XYZ file of C-alpha atoms in Angstrom:
212
model
C 110.180 144.881 123.934
C 109.300 141.218 124.598
C 105.974 141.732 122.805
C 107.758 143.247 119.810
C 110.145 140.305 119.739
C 107.285 137.811 119.803
C 105.447 139.726 117.081
C 108.560 139.720 114.911
C 109.048 135.994 115.433
C 105.393 135.367 114.537
C 105.701 137.398 111.330
C 108.842 135.479 110.404
C 107.063 132.151 110.909
C 104.100 133.303 108.834
C 106.486 134.391 106.078
C 108.212 130.992 106.215
C 104.901 129.131 105.925
C 103.799 131.437 103.129
C 107.000 130.898 101.167
C 106.641 127.117 101.428
C 103.019 127.408 100.259
C 103.981 129.574 97.289
C 106.704 127.072 96.345
C 104.128 124.273 96.417
C 101.825 126.244 94.112
C 104.685 126.932 91.683
C 105.619 123.243 91.607
C 102.003 122.224 90.933
C 101.515 124.816 88.169
C 104.772 123.972 86.379
C 103.947 120.272 86.469
C 100.510 120.900 84.988
C 101.921 123.163 82.265
C 104.492 120.514 81.291
C 101.953 117.701 81.053
C 99.286 119.757 79.279
C 101.774 121.422 76.937
C 103.453 118.217 75.793
C 100.068 116.575 75.248
C 99.360 119.249 72.637
C 102.798 119.104 70.985
C 103.626 115.378 70.891
C 101.689 112.799 68.952
C 99.643 110.375 71.100
C 102.203 107.544 70.966
C 105.134 109.697 72.048
C 103.035 111.470 74.654
C 101.994 108.116 76.148
C 105.656 107.086 76.317
C 106.582 110.379 77.978
C 103.803 109.989 80.537
C 105.192 106.550 81.445
C 108.638 108.136 81.857
C 107.204 111.029 83.902
C 105.371 108.593 86.189
C 108.478 106.470 86.777
C 110.633 109.544 87.369
C 108.328 111.081 89.946
C 107.632 107.732 91.576
C 111.382 107.507 92.153
C 111.468 111.128 93.340
C 108.755 110.312 95.853
C 110.716 107.297 97.087
C 113.759 109.516 97.680
C 111.810 112.402 99.208
C 112.310 110.986 102.697
C 115.948 112.121 102.425
C 114.757 115.707 102.826
C 112.739 115.024 105.973
C 115.466 112.926 107.582
C 118.036 115.619 106.780
C 115.834 118.249 108.430
C 115.518 116.021 111.490
C 119.263 115.329 111.680
C 120.259 118.979 111.331
C 117.650 120.098 113.881
C 118.793 117.418 116.334
C 122.357 118.638 115.928
C 121.312 122.227 116.604
C 119.394 121.237 119.749
C 122.354 119.222 121.036
C 124.727 122.089 120.331
C 122.448 124.585 122.084
C 122.613 122.433 125.204
C 126.398 122.681 125.217
C 126.554 126.458 125.227
C 128.471 127.994 128.099
C 127.295 131.559 127.426
C 129.100 134.643 126.188
C 131.281 134.901 123.126
C 132.988 131.620 123.835
C 129.627 129.861 123.866
C 128.568 131.370 120.542
C 131.894 130.400 119.003
C 131.604 126.847 120.349
C 128.102 126.547 118.929
C 129.228 127.684 115.470
C 132.096 125.215 115.444
C 129.864 122.367 116.605
C 127.138 123.106 114.041
C 129.741 123.154 111.272
C 131.199 119.934 112.575
C 127.796 118.248 112.573
C 126.872 119.658 109.175
C 129.675 117.905 107.317
C 128.558 114.325 108.124
C 124.992 115.118 107.025
C 126.166 116.318 103.619
C 128.532 113.379 103.380
C 125.719 110.906 103.962
C 123.548 112.688 101.381
C 126.403 112.591 98.862
C 126.931 108.871 99.438
C 123.215 108.233 98.970
C 123.264 110.319 95.777
C 126.145 108.360 94.270
C 124.807 104.996 95.434
C 121.291 105.499 94.094
C 122.545 106.835 90.775
C 125.022 103.997 90.215
C 122.511 101.312 91.265
C 119.756 102.555 88.956
C 122.122 103.110 86.034
C 123.735 99.686 86.414
C 120.384 97.898 86.509
C 118.686 100.025 83.825
C 119.167 97.360 81.093
C 117.073 95.017 83.253
C 114.125 97.168 84.264
C 114.262 99.749 81.468
C 113.135 97.232 78.831
C 110.147 96.262 80.943
C 109.012 99.862 81.368
C 109.980 101.884 78.292
C 109.537 101.285 74.571
C 111.602 104.211 73.270
C 115.338 103.608 73.898
C 114.695 101.711 77.145
C 118.268 101.428 78.458
C 119.111 105.074 77.821
C 115.762 106.098 79.304
C 116.630 104.123 82.428
C 120.011 105.855 82.659
C 118.267 109.230 82.313
C 116.006 108.282 85.228
C 119.084 107.293 87.251
C 120.753 110.653 86.640
C 117.573 112.512 87.513
C 117.012 110.575 90.733
C 120.630 111.105 91.802
C 120.253 114.844 91.224
C 116.957 114.910 93.092
C 118.507 113.079 96.049
C 121.247 115.700 96.320
C 118.721 118.504 95.896
C 116.506 117.025 98.639
C 119.470 116.907 100.990
C 120.347 120.547 100.327
C 116.742 121.659 100.909
C 116.701 119.573 104.091
C 119.874 121.253 105.367
C 118.391 124.701 104.666
C 115.109 123.860 106.380
C 116.831 122.154 109.300
C 118.802 125.327 109.946
C 115.578 127.351 109.954
C 116.087 128.838 106.467
C 112.647 127.836 105.210
C 112.464 130.630 102.664
C 115.791 129.553 101.160
C 114.478 125.998 100.919
C 111.310 127.276 99.255
C 113.355 129.257 96.740
C 115.380 126.145 95.890
C 112.185 124.155 95.382
C 110.677 126.833 93.153
C 113.835 127.209 91.070
C 114.041 123.438 90.576
C 110.498 123.318 89.187
C 110.937 126.420 87.028
C 114.243 125.155 85.636
C 112.594 121.880 84.620
C 109.802 123.768 82.841
C 112.250 126.022 80.977
C 114.521 123.110 80.039
C 111.625 121.029 78.679
C 110.199 123.987 76.749
C 113.567 124.795 75.156
C 114.376 121.191 74.230
C 110.862 120.537 72.933
C 111.121 123.585 70.684
C 114.369 122.262 69.193
C 112.922 118.756 68.796
C 109.822 120.165 67.114
C 111.977 121.985 64.565
C 113.826 118.699 63.901
C 110.635 116.839 63.107
C 109.197 116.111 66.545
C 110.148 112.419 66.758
C 113.034 112.598 69.260
C 111.701 111.866 72.719
C 114.891 111.061 74.645
C 116.118 114.715 74.751
C 112.773 115.744 76.278
C 113.089 112.955 78.854
C 116.595 114.203 79.662
C 115.321 117.764 80.101
C 112.632 116.531 82.496
C 115.245 114.589 84.438
C 117.985 117.221 84.728
C 115.481 119.683 86.159
C 116.187 117.864 89.416
């Protein structure tokens, strides 16, 4: 029986690692399809502007990505501390559940505060830095980046909570859905823009941003 339990745990870990790997592949493929596809649809000037936007957006995503790792660490630390307080039996399991829930709320609260703070800060300062970065509707483009980064911060926190609780496959599914949603949103909006003459870039920027 112990050997079967260890084998089952090993298979579960392999499945977790595999799901994270598959999510990474999906994210890479969708990103490539977006960049390559828009390069064929947009004229060179608009495509260059979009690539600047894409670079700024994902630079900001990368800056906020630490939220996910710190959330994983905080949730795991809470679980370890709670496990040390168990007194065994049903009472111990009940105490652990209550303590985990109690520790989970502050983590989500902190993530929510970060989400609101980052979004408001970037949106409020977008008239300053947007003009230095973007040529097409710079202030609105900056606000779109702010909304996208705020959404990504919240998303990173949710993935971190899932991973910190050992639900790696759920975190991988969230990551895959986020990338696929961005691809679908950009494809749909680009199709509409193309039918309208192909000169409206801001809706495509918004689609890339809300995918977060």
